[in-house]
């Protein structure tokens, strides 16, 4: 019998037992829906992270104090697990592979402007920081190298801070007190929005590095150094140069470990990807189990169907259906049942992904390859679990099948 | 044509139900030539349906050999048997055996869809034609449960005819039909028979047997009688008389 006829027969038989078919498909539907949801959200959040990391800045390199924990002996004699403005100065002076360098000094505390107050983070950076991080000024100006040298008490506000402290007025030129130190607002940053981890990136105040270091922090150590390599090809060279310069500045012995850690975007992406990857794997295996259970459900219902339709099989065999025709008929029915479940699963999975995604602020990415793989896989599940019942049907003896009651 | 189209020798069919053994066929030998019209009679339980099932390659004998067109059937595999049933034999079951929830047209079309050797160009047209021949041209889209017993029987006959097989095996094909429709079917059978079709018809009605050219009677699985009917009745002529009578009465 030709394929389209077989499909028609299968569809008719499925339609005859709508409720039963739906219940049978449920396992497959749940399995496929969870796979699709997981993958869509997993890939979506990964893409979000990648986008965010890219927006951190071009060719960004970040240096943090500390050594990579290898379980062995850490930093030798004379190593200081800290970064200072001297390190920054050394890099600015000697580095050839770096375009921009900026210290990052952070302090947090209460900020008061008139009757309003707000708790936030004050980050001390150099004027290069804007270029390193692809930040933009919305109004006013950013501070200059001179402001840094003179430890000028000027501040550039993130959007959130500006809105909180100056809800009704233009903050430029206004005064505010950060931990009782008076500052003058000279600019407002362009809006950045939320990060994938849910942090408000606009809840920030920028001030010159030295100002924060000496007026709000301990006057000695800084938290990070951000730098930009001269090009993406120069990333490795820049990393090497950074290492050499900082090791020499820190006077580390040749056999001593680095007392700082350099990260670039790819590493940051990898770290984030690893987490989502593990999560996806875990949830996918749960989905796999439910697909297995769904497949067994299909096998069960196909066995019932073969028994119920023994007489029909007998009639078909009697008028000349080959055993293979019967096998194909039941295999196709199982495959269609499974594929139909898969289709419903894909549809509900995508809806769920979009729903959950918009709820959590993560984008859902539809990967056609994943959808295709899922379709093929559910088809395979149907054929695999439908094979035993179908073979049972095909092996029936015509006269026994006709006599079956 | 020396060899018979159908040749049975020493066929036994034993059904064992626990301790009890039922010998439905007991060493039956029989030859049927192409173009014969054979009526098989016998009391209920004498083994007629059992014989038909074996002839139709639906069942296998416990012992003995069956040659269909010189081929020993026991040497054929399941696929070859299926093809044989599909292309060589039209089978009308005692209990009709139509597919439920499937229209008369689809039921009749079905054997053509399983035919791999002669790809039929327009199976639907062939099925409609077969249904028209048994007088059911106006019941194409009726499902078995929407048809009377006699109509179902005629759908079963149409399904057996549709593949143009060289032999038709019919188990009580007129059991549910009135005398007028019975004559219709017998006239159709006789016409096909004249064109060379072999017919084996089981019946318990002596009247029906009179239209066959050969009469076989079974009793307890053995051949009781096997005789040639030199002057079979002509169903077409009887039909004319019958309709003539009807129109006479109407007048
Ligand atoms: N599957 C079976 N299992 C056991 N016994 C069977 C089976 N089929 C038939 N028989 C027995 O074989 C004998 C012949 O049965 P069969 O159906 O051939 O009779 P029949 O001549 O067709 O009767 P009828 O005119 O009533 O249709 C009967 O005694 C019946 O009980
Ligand atoms: Mg019978």
XYZ file of C-alpha atoms and ligand atoms in Angstrom:
688
model
C 0.000 0.000 0.000
C 1.291 3.401 -0.786
C 2.615 5.742 1.869
C -0.059 8.413 1.716
C -2.755 5.760 2.089
C -0.963 4.291 5.084
C -0.695 7.742 6.653
C -4.383 8.321 6.027
C -5.286 5.005 7.658
C -3.069 5.842 10.645
C -4.575 9.323 11.048
C -8.057 7.846 10.920
C -7.247 5.356 13.610
C -5.683 8.054 15.810
C -8.665 10.348 15.290
C -11.032 7.538 16.244
C -9.554 7.442 19.762
C -8.811 11.116 20.321
C -8.668 11.072 24.095
C -6.609 7.927 24.246
C -4.211 9.235 21.618
C -3.783 12.492 23.474
C -3.066 10.745 26.763
C -0.590 8.490 25.008
C 1.168 11.461 23.494
C 1.356 13.251 26.832
C 4.678 11.681 27.786
C 6.210 12.701 24.471
C 4.624 16.156 24.702
C 6.090 16.783 28.145
C 9.475 15.408 27.151
C 9.742 17.417 23.965
C 8.309 20.562 25.543
C 10.900 20.460 28.306
C 13.753 19.833 25.882
C 12.648 22.729 23.711
C 12.106 25.039 26.676
C 15.464 24.194 28.189
C 17.386 24.594 24.989
C 15.596 27.798 23.998
C 16.190 29.384 27.385
C 19.707 27.984 27.685
C 20.763 29.309 24.321
C 18.900 32.529 24.934
C 20.604 33.262 28.209
C 23.951 32.284 26.761
C 23.377 34.724 23.940
C 22.372 37.359 26.494
C 25.583 36.764 28.403
C 27.668 36.914 25.260
C 26.002 40.125 24.227
C 26.550 41.567 27.664
C 30.175 40.546 27.755
C 30.706 42.055 24.321
C 29.135 45.244 25.600
C 31.614 45.234 28.483
C 34.056 46.666 26.035
C 36.164 45.833 23.051
C 39.265 43.733 23.618
C 38.745 44.097 27.320
C 41.271 42.702 29.752
C 40.578 42.729 33.455
C 43.205 42.358 36.128
C 42.335 41.383 39.661
C 44.591 40.810 42.611
C 45.157 37.264 43.859
C 46.631 34.090 42.495
C 45.002 31.240 40.690
C 44.414 28.576 43.267
C 46.268 25.510 42.059
C 46.426 23.883 45.445
C 50.188 24.342 45.505
C 52.386 26.941 47.164
C 51.022 30.414 46.601
C 52.917 33.602 45.804
C 56.551 33.679 46.969
C 58.331 36.177 49.239
C 57.809 39.825 48.480
C 54.540 39.301 46.599
C 51.715 41.632 47.426
C 48.290 40.269 46.652
C 47.083 43.707 45.715
C 47.059 46.268 42.941
C 47.963 49.923 43.282
C 47.987 53.107 41.244
C 51.695 52.431 40.669
C 50.755 49.363 38.641
C 48.433 51.504 36.554
C 51.118 54.119 36.062
C 53.611 51.433 34.993
C 51.193 50.044 32.433
C 50.370 53.493 31.090
C 54.035 54.246 30.742
C 55.449 50.997 29.339
C 52.699 48.997 27.705
C 52.799 48.907 23.904
C 49.950 46.426 23.355
C 47.390 48.324 25.415
C 45.397 51.254 24.070
C 43.703 52.308 27.267
C 44.231 51.520 30.938
C 42.077 52.434 33.895
C 42.099 51.661 37.581
C 38.874 50.731 39.312
C 38.457 51.720 42.931
C 35.121 51.046 44.528
C 33.547 52.463 47.604
C 29.981 52.286 48.699
C 27.962 54.451 50.962
C 25.214 56.909 51.353
C 24.832 59.761 48.941
C 22.795 62.811 49.921
C 21.502 65.556 47.688
C 19.132 68.026 49.249
C 16.348 66.019 50.881
C 17.072 62.865 48.922
C 19.489 60.153 49.784
C 20.542 56.920 48.107
C 22.900 54.050 48.824
C 25.074 53.158 45.902
C 28.548 52.250 44.674
C 31.058 54.915 43.780
C 33.587 53.710 41.255
C 36.816 55.583 40.757
C 38.155 55.297 37.217
C 40.338 57.139 34.746
C 38.854 59.055 31.799
C 39.891 56.109 29.552
C 37.276 53.982 31.271
C 34.509 55.294 29.014
C 36.338 54.005 25.942
C 37.330 50.699 27.553
C 33.788 49.850 28.564
C 31.903 51.421 25.672
C 30.122 53.717 28.071
C 28.501 56.881 26.869
C 27.647 60.200 28.490
C 24.091 61.387 28.148
C 24.521 64.920 29.375
C 27.314 67.028 30.822
C 30.918 65.801 30.592
C 33.129 63.084 31.969
C 36.087 64.075 34.135
C 39.594 64.565 32.752
C 43.099 63.356 33.604
C 43.597 66.647 35.342
C 40.591 65.988 37.632
C 42.263 62.703 38.530
C 45.592 64.329 39.321
C 43.990 67.021 41.467
C 41.629 64.542 43.130
C 38.797 66.814 42.050
C 35.490 66.219 43.814
C 33.441 65.766 40.672
C 30.939 62.974 39.988
C 29.174 61.485 36.961
C 25.874 59.821 37.885
C 24.294 56.687 36.530
C 20.730 57.126 35.368
C 19.182 55.443 38.381
C 21.147 57.546 40.834
C 20.337 60.717 38.920
C 16.626 59.874 38.986
C 16.668 59.035 42.665
C 18.587 62.060 43.840
C 17.312 64.637 41.400
C 13.825 63.487 40.474
C 12.643 66.881 39.285
C 15.720 68.814 38.282
C 18.720 68.628 35.994
C 21.534 67.232 38.151
C 24.346 68.878 36.164
C 26.051 71.480 38.315
C 24.220 70.334 41.464
C 26.040 69.389 44.631
C 25.817 66.168 46.578
C 27.594 64.565 49.511
C 29.099 61.127 49.319
C 29.805 59.848 52.801
C 29.891 63.505 53.852
C 32.426 64.472 51.190
C 30.935 67.189 48.964
C 30.956 66.504 45.194
C 29.795 68.431 42.190
C 27.787 66.627 39.490
C 29.313 67.234 36.066
C 27.606 64.580 33.970
C 24.976 61.827 33.673
C 25.676 58.453 31.989
C 23.542 57.034 29.211
C 21.208 54.287 30.352
C 22.618 50.716 30.383
C 19.741 48.686 31.751
C 19.858 45.438 33.686
C 22.570 42.831 33.402
C 21.642 39.172 32.890
C 22.210 38.577 36.577
C 19.617 41.225 37.339
C 21.975 43.959 38.485
C 20.973 47.514 37.745
C 23.971 48.778 35.809
C 22.746 52.361 36.132
C 22.884 52.315 39.921
C 26.412 53.729 39.965
C 28.435 56.908 40.399
C 31.729 57.489 38.598
C 34.421 59.751 40.067
C 38.149 60.217 39.305
C 40.268 57.255 40.485
C 42.495 59.228 42.826
C 39.532 61.072 44.294
C 37.824 57.835 45.308
C 41.079 56.220 46.367
C 42.163 59.001 48.710
C 38.866 60.524 49.837
C 36.583 57.471 50.057
C 38.870 54.427 50.135
C 42.043 53.354 51.930
C 44.416 55.463 49.818
C 46.529 52.427 48.903
C 44.975 49.562 47.009
C 42.694 49.536 44.027
C 40.236 46.742 43.150
C 40.769 46.111 39.456
C 42.577 47.305 36.422
C 40.626 47.428 33.169
C 42.536 47.701 29.938
C 41.911 47.530 26.228
C 44.284 45.736 23.884
C 45.180 47.627 20.743
C 43.359 45.038 18.633
C 41.641 41.706 19.002
C 44.666 40.005 17.409
C 46.864 41.584 20.064
C 44.891 40.084 22.951
C 47.415 37.351 23.688
C 50.389 39.661 23.307
C 48.664 42.208 25.541
C 48.037 39.572 28.175
C 51.674 38.532 28.058
C 52.835 42.100 28.311
C 50.493 42.765 31.206
C 51.871 39.740 33.006
C 55.491 40.722 32.419
C 54.996 44.337 33.461
C 52.987 43.518 36.576
C 55.395 40.743 37.625
C 58.307 43.132 37.325
C 56.402 45.888 39.120
C 55.538 43.434 41.898
C 59.136 42.161 41.894
C 58.100 38.530 41.731
C 60.787 35.868 41.687
C 60.902 33.890 38.437
C 59.558 30.759 40.082
C 56.821 32.600 41.944
C 53.240 32.439 40.819
C 51.421 35.504 39.525
C 49.748 37.419 42.331
C 47.097 38.718 39.981
C 44.580 37.228 37.609
C 43.963 38.423 34.077
C 40.662 37.656 32.458
C 39.404 38.443 29.015
C 35.899 38.292 27.578
C 36.186 34.762 26.249
C 37.000 33.466 29.703
C 34.101 35.343 31.199
C 31.803 33.929 28.534
C 33.179 30.447 29.119
C 32.498 30.676 32.813
C 28.915 31.716 32.253
C 28.443 29.120 29.528
C 29.703 26.366 31.780
C 26.995 27.083 34.316
C 24.175 27.190 31.783
C 25.673 24.177 30.013
C 25.568 22.044 33.163
C 22.032 23.152 33.843
C 20.942 22.361 30.301
C 22.542 18.927 30.475
C 20.793 18.120 33.726
C 17.396 19.224 32.523
C 17.891 17.563 29.162
C 18.486 14.229 30.825
C 15.235 14.663 32.741
C 13.581 15.412 29.413
C 15.225 12.335 27.944
C 13.756 10.165 30.674
C 10.276 11.523 30.043
C 10.722 10.835 26.320
C 11.596 7.263 27.235
C 8.509 6.999 29.399
C 6.485 8.529 26.559
C 7.889 5.933 24.187
C 6.866 3.119 26.512
C 3.396 4.672 26.665
C 3.218 4.514 22.898
C 4.343 0.900 22.901
C 1.658 0.063 25.444
C -1.141 1.707 23.513
C 0.031 0.196 20.243
C -0.107 -3.263 21.824
C -3.661 -2.522 22.918
C -4.460 -1.276 19.447
C -3.060 -4.405 17.780
C -5.151 -6.609 20.050
C -8.275 -4.550 19.462
C -7.814 -4.629 15.751
C -6.860 -8.276 15.371
C -9.870 -8.927 13.128
C -9.016 -5.945 10.967
C -5.489 -7.293 10.598
C -6.939 -10.683 9.686
C -9.126 -9.125 7.004
C -6.219 -7.185 5.552
C -4.020 -10.276 5.487
C -6.837 -12.326 3.949
C -7.294 -9.968 1.021
C -3.599 -9.923 0.296
C -1.766 -7.513 2.578
C 1.814 -8.659 2.999
C 3.133 -8.941 6.551
C 5.298 -5.947 5.708
C 2.189 -3.891 4.846
C 0.803 -4.586 8.320
C 4.158 -3.815 9.914
C 4.355 -0.525 8.029
C 0.793 0.386 8.952
C 1.389 0.056 12.684
C 4.871 1.535 12.581
C 3.534 4.582 10.782
C 0.725 4.893 13.272
C 3.212 4.803 16.152
C 5.497 7.276 14.410
C 2.640 9.671 13.684
C 1.418 9.409 17.258
C 4.909 10.241 18.442
C 5.505 12.986 15.875
C 2.159 14.570 16.663
C 3.157 14.559 20.327
C 6.489 16.024 19.269
C 4.807 18.793 17.294
C 2.522 19.701 20.179
C 5.549 19.479 22.477
C 7.596 21.824 20.299
C 4.752 24.294 20.142
C 4.100 24.283 23.882
C 7.831 24.230 24.610
C 8.384 27.372 22.562
C 5.403 29.087 24.179
C 6.699 28.107 27.597
C 10.197 29.334 26.718
C 8.854 32.710 25.634
C 6.601 32.925 28.672
C 9.264 32.008 31.201
C 11.852 34.013 29.282
C 9.895 37.229 29.382
C 9.089 36.566 33.033
C 12.766 36.195 33.964
C 14.013 38.736 31.442
C 15.922 36.116 29.460
C 15.532 35.860 25.726
C 14.444 32.552 24.184
C 16.298 31.490 21.076
C 14.678 29.082 18.601
C 17.365 26.915 17.115
C 16.014 25.242 13.941
C 18.639 22.508 14.276
C 17.329 21.623 17.723
C 13.732 21.596 16.495
C 14.710 19.366 13.579
C 16.675 17.014 15.829
C 13.709 16.806 18.183
C 11.378 15.965 15.311
C 13.708 13.254 14.049
C 14.189 11.934 17.550
C 10.483 11.692 18.354
C 9.939 9.967 15.017
C 12.668 7.519 15.991
C 11.088 7.007 19.426
C 7.789 6.147 17.731
C 9.393 3.720 15.315
C 11.524 2.140 18.035
C 8.735 1.608 20.527
C 6.186 0.858 17.824
C 8.291 -1.884 16.325
C 7.460 -4.645 18.772
C 3.650 -4.169 18.559
C 3.844 -3.757 14.779
C 5.840 -6.942 14.380
C 3.371 -8.747 16.586
C 0.589 -7.609 14.249
C 2.506 -8.560 11.114
C 3.240 -12.047 12.411
C -0.419 -12.874 12.955
C -1.788 -15.852 11.114
C -4.708 -14.732 8.892
C -7.222 -17.356 9.961
C -6.414 -16.984 13.673
C -6.738 -13.223 13.376
C -10.077 -13.541 11.589
C -11.415 -15.881 14.260
C -10.232 -13.617 17.096
C -13.007 -12.288 19.277
C -4.848 -28.520 -19.536
C -3.964 -31.787 -17.936
C -3.301 -30.586 -14.395
C -6.186 -29.228 -12.376
C -6.083 -25.600 -11.231
C -6.724 -26.745 -7.699
C -5.561 -30.114 -6.518
C -5.980 -31.494 -3.034
C -4.664 -34.893 -2.024
C -5.362 -36.575 1.287
C -6.032 -33.333 3.096
C -6.645 -33.666 6.826
C -7.456 -30.832 9.160
C -7.562 -31.643 12.832
C -8.536 -29.149 15.494
C -7.468 -30.168 18.946
C -9.316 -28.629 21.835
C -7.523 -29.933 24.846
C -8.128 -33.709 24.877
C -10.800 -33.677 22.192
C -9.707 -33.844 18.585
C -12.077 -32.677 15.853
C -11.323 -34.019 12.391
C -12.858 -31.246 10.281
C -11.390 -32.724 7.095
C -10.506 -36.401 6.907
C -8.273 -37.359 3.983
C -10.006 -35.306 1.342
C -8.776 -35.510 -2.261
C -10.214 -33.219 -4.887
C -9.328 -31.617 -8.188
C -10.934 -28.544 -9.699
C -10.205 -27.400 -13.233
C -10.136 -23.898 -14.484
C -13.560 -22.686 -15.562
C -15.533 -25.030 -13.364
C -18.484 -23.854 -11.284
C -18.539 -26.070 -8.222
C -21.183 -26.043 -5.522
C -20.215 -27.500 -2.165
C -22.984 -28.715 0.078
C -23.162 -30.516 3.350
C -24.729 -30.244 6.725
C -23.567 -27.714 9.245
C -20.197 -28.650 10.686
C -19.345 -30.978 7.814
C -16.129 -29.057 7.078
C -17.160 -26.774 4.222
C -15.692 -23.565 5.661
C -12.585 -25.415 6.793
C -12.088 -26.613 3.213
C -12.642 -23.135 1.823
C -10.100 -21.611 4.218
C -7.510 -24.102 3.073
C -8.357 -23.506 -0.595
C -8.085 -19.766 0.031
C -4.604 -20.167 1.572
C -5.860 -18.684 4.818
C -5.293 -21.874 6.744
C -2.917 -24.776 6.353
C -3.928 -28.456 6.429
C -2.666 -30.699 9.215
C -1.534 -33.179 6.574
C -1.884 -33.763 2.870
C -0.802 -31.559 0.005
C -2.435 -28.715 -1.816
C -1.253 -27.574 -5.217
C -2.507 -24.296 -6.597
C -1.790 -23.934 -10.324
C 0.759 -26.740 -9.915
C 2.597 -24.943 -7.105
C 2.692 -26.763 -3.761
C 1.259 -24.145 -1.441
C 3.205 -25.427 1.577
C 6.426 -24.275 -0.139
C 5.306 -20.649 -0.269
C 6.335 -18.147 2.397
C 4.031 -15.655 4.076
C 4.715 -12.937 1.560
C 4.124 -15.216 -1.433
C 0.909 -16.485 0.153
C -0.237 -12.888 0.621
C 0.424 -12.135 -3.042
C -1.398 -15.307 -4.049
C -4.455 -14.338 -1.989
C -4.298 -10.850 -3.409
C -4.005 -11.594 -7.100
C -5.257 -15.144 -7.677
C -8.116 -15.649 -5.251
C -11.271 -13.717 -4.545
C -12.665 -14.832 -1.215
C -16.190 -14.217 0.053
C -16.424 -15.004 3.752
C -19.362 -16.605 5.425
C -19.349 -13.720 7.929
C -18.559 -11.043 5.283
C -15.499 -9.756 7.153
C -15.739 -6.171 6.011
C -13.613 -3.491 7.669
C -15.750 -1.645 10.201
C -16.088 2.142 10.005
C -14.875 1.970 6.434
C -17.111 2.765 3.493
C -18.235 0.147 1.004
C -16.099 1.837 -1.625
C -12.966 1.789 0.527
C -13.582 -1.829 1.484
C -13.787 -2.857 -2.140
C -10.814 -0.715 -3.114
C -8.574 -2.272 -0.460
C -7.343 -5.406 -2.318
C -6.226 -3.207 -5.208
C -4.177 -1.052 -2.860
C -2.256 -4.107 -1.691
C -1.539 -5.221 -5.256
C 2.150 -4.738 -5.988
C 2.346 -6.592 -9.247
C -0.315 -4.944 -11.314
C -0.345 -1.320 -10.321
C -3.963 -0.360 -10.868
C -4.281 3.035 -12.483
C -7.595 4.008 -10.977
C -8.527 1.695 -8.113
C -11.509 3.817 -7.138
C -13.116 3.558 -10.563
C -12.575 -0.210 -10.517
C -14.144 -0.445 -7.063
C -17.181 1.584 -8.144
C -17.588 -0.671 -11.162
C -17.443 -3.796 -8.969
C -20.049 -2.359 -6.592
C -22.311 -1.501 -9.519
C -22.112 -5.086 -10.741
C -23.555 -6.324 -7.435
C -26.227 -3.614 -7.516
C -24.757 -1.315 -4.888
C -23.848 1.651 -7.048
C -25.949 3.842 -4.785
C -24.367 2.720 -1.492
C -20.728 3.638 -2.101
C -20.298 5.781 0.991
C -22.193 3.564 3.416
C -20.259 1.904 6.179
C -20.974 -1.759 7.020
C -23.158 -0.851 10.013
C -25.277 1.289 7.697
C -25.907 -1.629 5.332
C -28.314 -4.554 5.549
C -26.955 -8.087 5.850
C -27.617 -8.755 2.188
C -25.938 -5.508 1.177
C -22.883 -6.322 3.279
C -22.749 -9.706 1.604
C -22.788 -8.038 -1.796
C -19.979 -5.657 -0.759
C -17.978 -8.749 0.194
C -18.696 -10.224 -3.250
C -17.650 -6.973 -4.952
C -14.398 -7.014 -2.955
C -13.710 -10.537 -4.218
C -14.462 -9.555 -7.809
C -12.548 -6.316 -7.968
C -9.093 -7.787 -8.574
C -10.349 -9.928 -11.493
C -8.934 -13.094 -9.917
C -8.920 -16.374 -11.890
C -10.794 -18.056 -9.046
C -13.486 -17.021 -6.616
C -14.156 -18.930 -3.420
C -17.463 -17.969 -1.869
C -18.723 -19.307 1.448
C -22.514 -18.979 1.479
C -22.487 -15.893 -0.748
C -26.268 -15.837 -1.054
C -27.125 -16.878 2.489
C -28.634 -13.510 3.345
C -30.180 -12.648 0.011
C -33.754 -12.857 -1.200
C -34.477 -14.996 -4.254
C -34.377 -12.058 -6.635
C -30.971 -10.795 -5.480
C -29.699 -14.371 -5.282
C -30.546 -14.781 -8.938
C -28.807 -11.482 -9.706
C -25.625 -12.717 -8.064
C -25.887 -16.158 -9.654
C -26.352 -14.551 -13.063
C -23.249 -12.487 -12.447
C -21.338 -15.595 -11.349
C -22.469 -17.530 -14.398
C -21.432 -14.712 -16.691
C -17.970 -14.544 -15.122
C -17.792 -18.338 -15.247
C -18.503 -18.307 -18.976
C -15.552 -15.952 -19.354
C -13.278 -18.555 -17.740
C -13.479 -17.778 -14.031
C -13.387 -20.724 -11.675
C -16.071 -20.641 -9.004
C -16.323 -22.624 -5.806
C -19.482 -21.793 -3.911
C -20.587 -23.215 -0.599
C -24.322 -23.317 -0.174
C -26.906 -25.155 1.845
C -29.661 -24.382 -0.658
C -30.282 -27.104 -3.207
C -31.875 -24.450 -5.408
C -28.636 -22.529 -5.618
C -26.598 -25.658 -6.274
C -28.675 -26.314 -9.388
C -26.918 -23.412 -11.119
C -23.493 -24.999 -10.688
C -21.929 -27.413 -13.126
C -20.643 -29.725 -10.447
C -21.953 -30.667 -7.061
C -19.830 -31.823 -4.149
C -21.285 -32.955 -0.869
C -19.290 -33.295 2.333
C -20.124 -35.181 5.460
C -17.892 -35.194 8.503
C -14.942 -34.056 6.466
C -15.144 -36.698 3.782
C -16.459 -36.570 0.234
C -19.948 -38.017 0.157
C -20.911 -37.120 -3.383
C -19.106 -35.564 -6.357
C -21.174 -35.390 -9.509
C -21.437 -33.363 -12.674
C -24.623 -31.410 -13.268
C -25.144 -31.824 -17.019
C -27.852 -29.220 -17.210
C -27.251 -26.360 -14.859
C -30.039 -23.818 -14.688
C -29.533 -20.448 -16.348
C -29.856 -17.679 -13.794
C -30.341 -15.007 -16.456
C -33.332 -16.876 -17.897
C -34.844 -17.494 -14.461
C -34.349 -13.859 -13.668
C -36.244 -12.867 -16.799
C -39.102 -15.158 -15.830
C -39.115 -13.755 -12.302
C -39.163 -10.117 -13.411
C -41.734 -11.055 -16.065
C -43.939 -12.512 -13.342
C -43.492 -9.420 -11.240
C -44.476 -7.158 -14.105
C -47.395 -9.476 -14.907
C -48.622 -9.159 -11.357
C -48.158 -5.426 -11.445
C -50.186 -5.230 -14.640
N -10.989 -23.137 14.947
C -11.620 -24.273 15.241
N -11.347 -24.891 16.375
C -11.942 -26.059 16.670
N -12.833 -26.653 15.914
C -13.170 -26.068 14.751
C -12.589 -24.847 14.360
N -13.101 -24.503 13.147
C -13.976 -25.469 12.837
N -14.023 -26.403 13.792
C -14.816 -27.621 13.756
O -14.643 -28.224 12.508
C -15.877 -28.731 12.009
C -16.124 -28.118 10.628
O -16.376 -26.770 10.744
P -16.742 -25.872 9.527
O -16.742 -24.465 9.957
O -15.845 -26.216 8.400
O -18.219 -26.323 9.175
P -19.184 -25.841 8.012
O -19.397 -26.997 7.145
O -18.649 -24.619 7.407
O -20.513 -25.514 8.804
P -21.614 -24.380 8.514
O -22.460 -24.859 7.419
O -22.360 -24.279 9.779
O -20.855 -23.120 8.173
C -16.931 -28.350 13.031
O -17.221 -29.484 13.793
C -16.283 -27.293 13.890
O -16.714 -27.441 15.226
Mg -19.237 -22.649 7.249
